[in-house]
N, CA, C and O atoms as a GROMACS GRO file, in nm:
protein
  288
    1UNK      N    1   0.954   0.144  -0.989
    1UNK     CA    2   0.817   0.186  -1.008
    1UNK      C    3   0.753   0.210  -0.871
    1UNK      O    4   0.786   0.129  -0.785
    2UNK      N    5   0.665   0.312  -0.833
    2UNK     CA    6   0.659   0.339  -0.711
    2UNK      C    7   0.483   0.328  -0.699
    2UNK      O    8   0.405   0.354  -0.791
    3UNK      N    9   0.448   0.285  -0.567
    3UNK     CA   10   0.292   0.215  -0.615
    3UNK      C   11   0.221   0.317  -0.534
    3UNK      O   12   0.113   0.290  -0.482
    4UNK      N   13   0.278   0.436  -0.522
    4UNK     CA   14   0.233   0.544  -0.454
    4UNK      C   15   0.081   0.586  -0.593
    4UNK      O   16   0.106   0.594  -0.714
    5UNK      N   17  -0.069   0.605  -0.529
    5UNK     CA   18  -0.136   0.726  -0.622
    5UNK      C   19  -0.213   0.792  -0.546
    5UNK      O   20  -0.214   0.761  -0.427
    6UNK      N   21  -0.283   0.881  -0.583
    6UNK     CA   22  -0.360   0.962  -0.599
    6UNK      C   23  -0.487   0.986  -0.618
    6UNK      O   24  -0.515   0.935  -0.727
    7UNK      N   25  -0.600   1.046  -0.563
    7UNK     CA   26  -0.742   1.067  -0.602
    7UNK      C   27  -0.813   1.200  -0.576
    7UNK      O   28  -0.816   1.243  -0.461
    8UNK      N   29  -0.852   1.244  -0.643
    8UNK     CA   30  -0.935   1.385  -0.618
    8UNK      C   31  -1.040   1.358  -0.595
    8UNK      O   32  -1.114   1.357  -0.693
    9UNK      N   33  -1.121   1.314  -0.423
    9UNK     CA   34  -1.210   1.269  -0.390
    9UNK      C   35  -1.296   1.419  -0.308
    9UNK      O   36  -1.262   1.460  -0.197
   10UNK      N   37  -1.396   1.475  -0.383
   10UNK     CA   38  -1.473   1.565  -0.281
   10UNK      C   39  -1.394   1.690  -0.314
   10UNK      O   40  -1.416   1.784  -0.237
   11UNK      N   41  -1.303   1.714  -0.418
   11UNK     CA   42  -1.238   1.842  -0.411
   11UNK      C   43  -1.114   1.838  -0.356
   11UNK      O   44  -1.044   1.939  -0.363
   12UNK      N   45  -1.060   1.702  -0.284
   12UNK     CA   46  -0.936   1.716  -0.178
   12UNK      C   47  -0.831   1.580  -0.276
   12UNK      O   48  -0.865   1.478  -0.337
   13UNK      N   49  -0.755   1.616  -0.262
   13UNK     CA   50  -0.605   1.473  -0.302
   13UNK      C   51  -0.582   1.430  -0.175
   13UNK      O   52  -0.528   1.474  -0.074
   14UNK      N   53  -0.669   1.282  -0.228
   14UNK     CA   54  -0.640   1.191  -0.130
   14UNK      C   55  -0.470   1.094  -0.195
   14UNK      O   56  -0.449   1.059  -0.311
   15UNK      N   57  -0.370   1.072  -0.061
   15UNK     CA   58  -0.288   1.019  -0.123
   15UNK      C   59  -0.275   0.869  -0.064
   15UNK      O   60  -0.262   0.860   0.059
   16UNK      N   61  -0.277   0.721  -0.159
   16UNK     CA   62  -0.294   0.640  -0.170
   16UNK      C   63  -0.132   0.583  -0.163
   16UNK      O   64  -0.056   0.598  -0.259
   17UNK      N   65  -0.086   0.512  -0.027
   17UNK     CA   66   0.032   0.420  -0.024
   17UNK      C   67   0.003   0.257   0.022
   17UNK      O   68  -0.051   0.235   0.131
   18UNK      N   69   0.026   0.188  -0.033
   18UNK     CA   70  -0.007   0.018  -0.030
   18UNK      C   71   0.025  -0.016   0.082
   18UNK      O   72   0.088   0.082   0.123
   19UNK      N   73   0.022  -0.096   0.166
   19UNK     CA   74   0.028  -0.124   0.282
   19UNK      C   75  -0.021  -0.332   0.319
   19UNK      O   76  -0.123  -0.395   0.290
   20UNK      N   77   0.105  -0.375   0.391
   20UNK     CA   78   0.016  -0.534   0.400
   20UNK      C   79  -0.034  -0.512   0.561
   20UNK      O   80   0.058  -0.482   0.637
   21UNK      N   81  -0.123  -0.520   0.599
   21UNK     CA   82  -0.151  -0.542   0.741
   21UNK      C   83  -0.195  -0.660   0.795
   21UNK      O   84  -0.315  -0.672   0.770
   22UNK      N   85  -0.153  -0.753   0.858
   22UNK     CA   86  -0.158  -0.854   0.918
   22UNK      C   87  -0.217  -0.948   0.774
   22UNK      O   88  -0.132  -0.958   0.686
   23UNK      N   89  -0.291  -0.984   0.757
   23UNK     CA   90  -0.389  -1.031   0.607
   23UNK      C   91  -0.461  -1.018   0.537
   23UNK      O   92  -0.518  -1.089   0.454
   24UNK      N   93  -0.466  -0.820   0.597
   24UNK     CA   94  -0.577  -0.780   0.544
   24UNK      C   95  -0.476  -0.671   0.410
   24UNK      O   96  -0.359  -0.634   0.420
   25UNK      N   97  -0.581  -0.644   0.286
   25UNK     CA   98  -0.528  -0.556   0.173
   25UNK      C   99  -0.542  -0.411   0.249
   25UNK      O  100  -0.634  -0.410   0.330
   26UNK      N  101  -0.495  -0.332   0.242
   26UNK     CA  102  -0.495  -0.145   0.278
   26UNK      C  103  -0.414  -0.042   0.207
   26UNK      O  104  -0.340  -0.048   0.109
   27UNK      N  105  -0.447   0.043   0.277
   27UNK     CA  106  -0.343   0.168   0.251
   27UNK      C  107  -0.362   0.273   0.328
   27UNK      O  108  -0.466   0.320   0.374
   28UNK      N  109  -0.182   0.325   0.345
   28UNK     CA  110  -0.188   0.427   0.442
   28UNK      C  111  -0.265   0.548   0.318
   28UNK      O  112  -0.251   0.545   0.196
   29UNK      N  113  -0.327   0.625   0.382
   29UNK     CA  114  -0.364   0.723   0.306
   29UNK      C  115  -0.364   0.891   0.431
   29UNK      O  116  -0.376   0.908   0.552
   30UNK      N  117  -0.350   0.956   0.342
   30UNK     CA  118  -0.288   1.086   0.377
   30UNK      C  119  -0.391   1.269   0.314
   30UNK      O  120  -0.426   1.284   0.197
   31UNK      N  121  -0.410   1.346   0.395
   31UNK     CA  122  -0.513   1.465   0.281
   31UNK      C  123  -0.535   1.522   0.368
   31UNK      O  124  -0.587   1.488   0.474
   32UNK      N  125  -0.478   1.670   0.316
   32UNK     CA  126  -0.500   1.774   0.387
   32UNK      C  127  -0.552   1.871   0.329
   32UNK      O  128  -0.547   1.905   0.211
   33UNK      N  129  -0.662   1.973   0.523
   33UNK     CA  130  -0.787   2.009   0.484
   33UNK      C  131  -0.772   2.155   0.474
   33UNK      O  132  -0.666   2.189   0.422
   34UNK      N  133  -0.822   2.215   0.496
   34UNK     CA  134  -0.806   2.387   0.461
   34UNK      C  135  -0.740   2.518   0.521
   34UNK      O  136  -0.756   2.639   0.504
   35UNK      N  137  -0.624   2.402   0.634
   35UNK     CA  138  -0.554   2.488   0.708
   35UNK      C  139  -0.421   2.388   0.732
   35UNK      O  140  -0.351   2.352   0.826
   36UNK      N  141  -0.429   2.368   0.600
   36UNK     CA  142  -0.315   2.248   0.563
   36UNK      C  143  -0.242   2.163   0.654
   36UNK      O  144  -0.127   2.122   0.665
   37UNK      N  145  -0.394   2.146   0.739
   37UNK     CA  146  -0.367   2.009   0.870
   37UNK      C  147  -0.357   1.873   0.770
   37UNK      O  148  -0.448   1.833   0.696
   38UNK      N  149  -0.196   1.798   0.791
   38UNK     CA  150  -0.245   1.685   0.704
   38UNK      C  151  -0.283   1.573   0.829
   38UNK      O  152  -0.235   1.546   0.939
   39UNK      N  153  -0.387   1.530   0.754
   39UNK     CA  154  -0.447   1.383   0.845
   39UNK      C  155  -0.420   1.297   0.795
   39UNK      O  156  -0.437   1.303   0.673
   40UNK      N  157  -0.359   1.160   0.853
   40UNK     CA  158  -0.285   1.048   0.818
   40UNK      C  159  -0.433   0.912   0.874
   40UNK      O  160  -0.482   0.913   0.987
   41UNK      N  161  -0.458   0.853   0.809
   41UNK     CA  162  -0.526   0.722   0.893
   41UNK      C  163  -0.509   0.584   0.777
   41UNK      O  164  -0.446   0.598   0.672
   42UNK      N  165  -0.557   0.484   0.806
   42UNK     CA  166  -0.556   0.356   0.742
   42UNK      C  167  -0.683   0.355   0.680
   42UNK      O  168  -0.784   0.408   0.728
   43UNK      N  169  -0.674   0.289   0.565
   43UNK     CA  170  -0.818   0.192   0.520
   43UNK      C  171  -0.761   0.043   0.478
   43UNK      O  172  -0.687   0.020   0.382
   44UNK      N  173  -0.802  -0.033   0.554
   44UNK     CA  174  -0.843  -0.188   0.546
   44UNK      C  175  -0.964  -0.267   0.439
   44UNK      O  176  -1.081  -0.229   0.436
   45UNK      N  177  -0.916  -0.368   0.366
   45UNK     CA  178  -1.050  -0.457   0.338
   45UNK      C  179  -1.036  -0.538   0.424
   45UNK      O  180  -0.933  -0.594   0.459
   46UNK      N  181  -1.190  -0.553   0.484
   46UNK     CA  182  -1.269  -0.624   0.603
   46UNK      C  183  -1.322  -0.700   0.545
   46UNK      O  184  -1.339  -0.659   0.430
   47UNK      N  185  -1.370  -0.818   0.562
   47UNK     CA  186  -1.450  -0.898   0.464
   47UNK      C  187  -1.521  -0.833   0.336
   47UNK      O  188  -1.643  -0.822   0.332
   48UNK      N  189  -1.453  -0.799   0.253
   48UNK     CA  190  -1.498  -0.712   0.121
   48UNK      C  191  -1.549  -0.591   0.141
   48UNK      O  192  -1.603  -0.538   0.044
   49UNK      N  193  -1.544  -0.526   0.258
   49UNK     CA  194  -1.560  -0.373   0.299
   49UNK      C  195  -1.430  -0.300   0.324
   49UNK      O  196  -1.365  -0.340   0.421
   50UNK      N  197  -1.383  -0.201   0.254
   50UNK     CA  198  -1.346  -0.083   0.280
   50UNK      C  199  -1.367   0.010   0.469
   50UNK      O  200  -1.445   0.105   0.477
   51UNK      N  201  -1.296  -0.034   0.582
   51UNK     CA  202  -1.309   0.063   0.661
   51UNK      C  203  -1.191   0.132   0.707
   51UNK      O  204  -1.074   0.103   0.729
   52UNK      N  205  -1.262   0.231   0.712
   52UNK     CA  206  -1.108   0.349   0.771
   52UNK      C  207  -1.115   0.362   0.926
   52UNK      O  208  -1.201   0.396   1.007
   53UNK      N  209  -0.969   0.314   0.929
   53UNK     CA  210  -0.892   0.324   1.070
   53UNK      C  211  -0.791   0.438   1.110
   53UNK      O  212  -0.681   0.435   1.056
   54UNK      N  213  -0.813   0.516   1.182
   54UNK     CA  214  -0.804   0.641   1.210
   54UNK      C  215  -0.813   0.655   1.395
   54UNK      O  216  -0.880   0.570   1.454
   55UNK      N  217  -0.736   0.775   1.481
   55UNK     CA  218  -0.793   0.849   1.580
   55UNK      C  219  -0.846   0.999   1.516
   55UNK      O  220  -0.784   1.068   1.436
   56UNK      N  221  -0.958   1.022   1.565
   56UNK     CA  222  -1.007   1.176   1.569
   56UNK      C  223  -1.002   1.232   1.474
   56UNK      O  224  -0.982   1.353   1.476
   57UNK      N  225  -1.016   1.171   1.370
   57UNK     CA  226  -1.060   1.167   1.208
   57UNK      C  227  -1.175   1.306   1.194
   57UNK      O  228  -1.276   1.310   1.265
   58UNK      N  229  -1.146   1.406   1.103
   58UNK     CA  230  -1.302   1.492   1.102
   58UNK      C  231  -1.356   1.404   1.022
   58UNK      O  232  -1.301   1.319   0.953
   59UNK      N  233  -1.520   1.442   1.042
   59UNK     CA  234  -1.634   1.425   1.024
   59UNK      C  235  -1.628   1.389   0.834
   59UNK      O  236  -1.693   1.302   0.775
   60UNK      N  237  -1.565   1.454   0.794
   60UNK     CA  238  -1.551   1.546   0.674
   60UNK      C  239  -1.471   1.369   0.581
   60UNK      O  240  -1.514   1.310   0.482
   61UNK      N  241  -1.362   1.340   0.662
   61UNK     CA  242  -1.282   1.219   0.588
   61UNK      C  243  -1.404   1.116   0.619
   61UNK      O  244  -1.443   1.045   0.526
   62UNK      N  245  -1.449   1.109   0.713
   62UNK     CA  246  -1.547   0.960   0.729
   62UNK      C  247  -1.663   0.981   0.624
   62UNK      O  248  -1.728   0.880   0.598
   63UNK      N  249  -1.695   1.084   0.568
   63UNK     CA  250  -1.852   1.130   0.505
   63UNK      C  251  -1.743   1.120   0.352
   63UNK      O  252  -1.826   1.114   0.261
   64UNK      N  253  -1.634   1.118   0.303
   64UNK     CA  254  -1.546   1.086   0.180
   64UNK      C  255  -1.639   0.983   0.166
   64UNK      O  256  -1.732   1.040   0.108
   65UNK      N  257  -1.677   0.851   0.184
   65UNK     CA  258  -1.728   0.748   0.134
   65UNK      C  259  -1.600   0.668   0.078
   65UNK      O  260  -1.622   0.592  -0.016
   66UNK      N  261  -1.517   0.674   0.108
   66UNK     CA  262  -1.342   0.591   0.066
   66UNK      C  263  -1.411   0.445   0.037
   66UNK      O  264  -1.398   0.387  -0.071
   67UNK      N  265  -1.485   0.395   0.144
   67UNK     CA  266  -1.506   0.263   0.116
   67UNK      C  267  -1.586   0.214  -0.003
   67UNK      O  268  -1.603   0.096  -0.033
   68UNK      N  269  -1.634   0.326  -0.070
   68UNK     CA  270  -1.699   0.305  -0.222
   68UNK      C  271  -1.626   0.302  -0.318
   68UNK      O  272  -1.665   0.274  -0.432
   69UNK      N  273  -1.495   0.334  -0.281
   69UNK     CA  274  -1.385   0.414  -0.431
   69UNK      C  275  -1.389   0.278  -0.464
   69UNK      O  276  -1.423   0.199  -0.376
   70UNK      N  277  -1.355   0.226  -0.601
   70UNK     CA  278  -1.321   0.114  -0.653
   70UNK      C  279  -1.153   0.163  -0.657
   70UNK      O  280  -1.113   0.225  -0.756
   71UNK      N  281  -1.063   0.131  -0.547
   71UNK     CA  282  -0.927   0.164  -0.527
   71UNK      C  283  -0.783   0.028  -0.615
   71UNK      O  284  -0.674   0.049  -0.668
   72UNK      N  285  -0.861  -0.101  -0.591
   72UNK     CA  286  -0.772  -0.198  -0.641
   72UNK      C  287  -0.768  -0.205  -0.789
   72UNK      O  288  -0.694  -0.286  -0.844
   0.00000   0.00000   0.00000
């Protein structure tokens, strides 16, 4: 069974892979934008926040609101 999913967040497929990071819950997540650049970054739970860890992230993935998705 593969714990790989999926979300159509904003018009775009965001792709959702599980991840343990040090003690925190995450996932690598993956979505590409209209010149089929794919951008790769992390999201972490932080003390019950959702933040995405990323370099040079557009504007565009941080304004997603990821940290609202109800993902677990």
């Amino acid at each position: 069974m593969s714990n790989l999913f999926n979300k159509i967040i904003g018009g775009r497929q965001f792709n959702f892979q599980p991840l343990e990071f040090r003690d925190q819950a995450g996932y690598h997540v993956d979505v590409k934008d209209e010149e089929n650049t794919r951008w790769k970054f992390r999201i972490v739970l932080t003390v019950g926040i959702w933040m995405i860890e990323g370099e040079k992230l557009p504007q565009w993935i941080r304004d997603s609101r990821l940290e609202e998705i109800k993902i677990l």
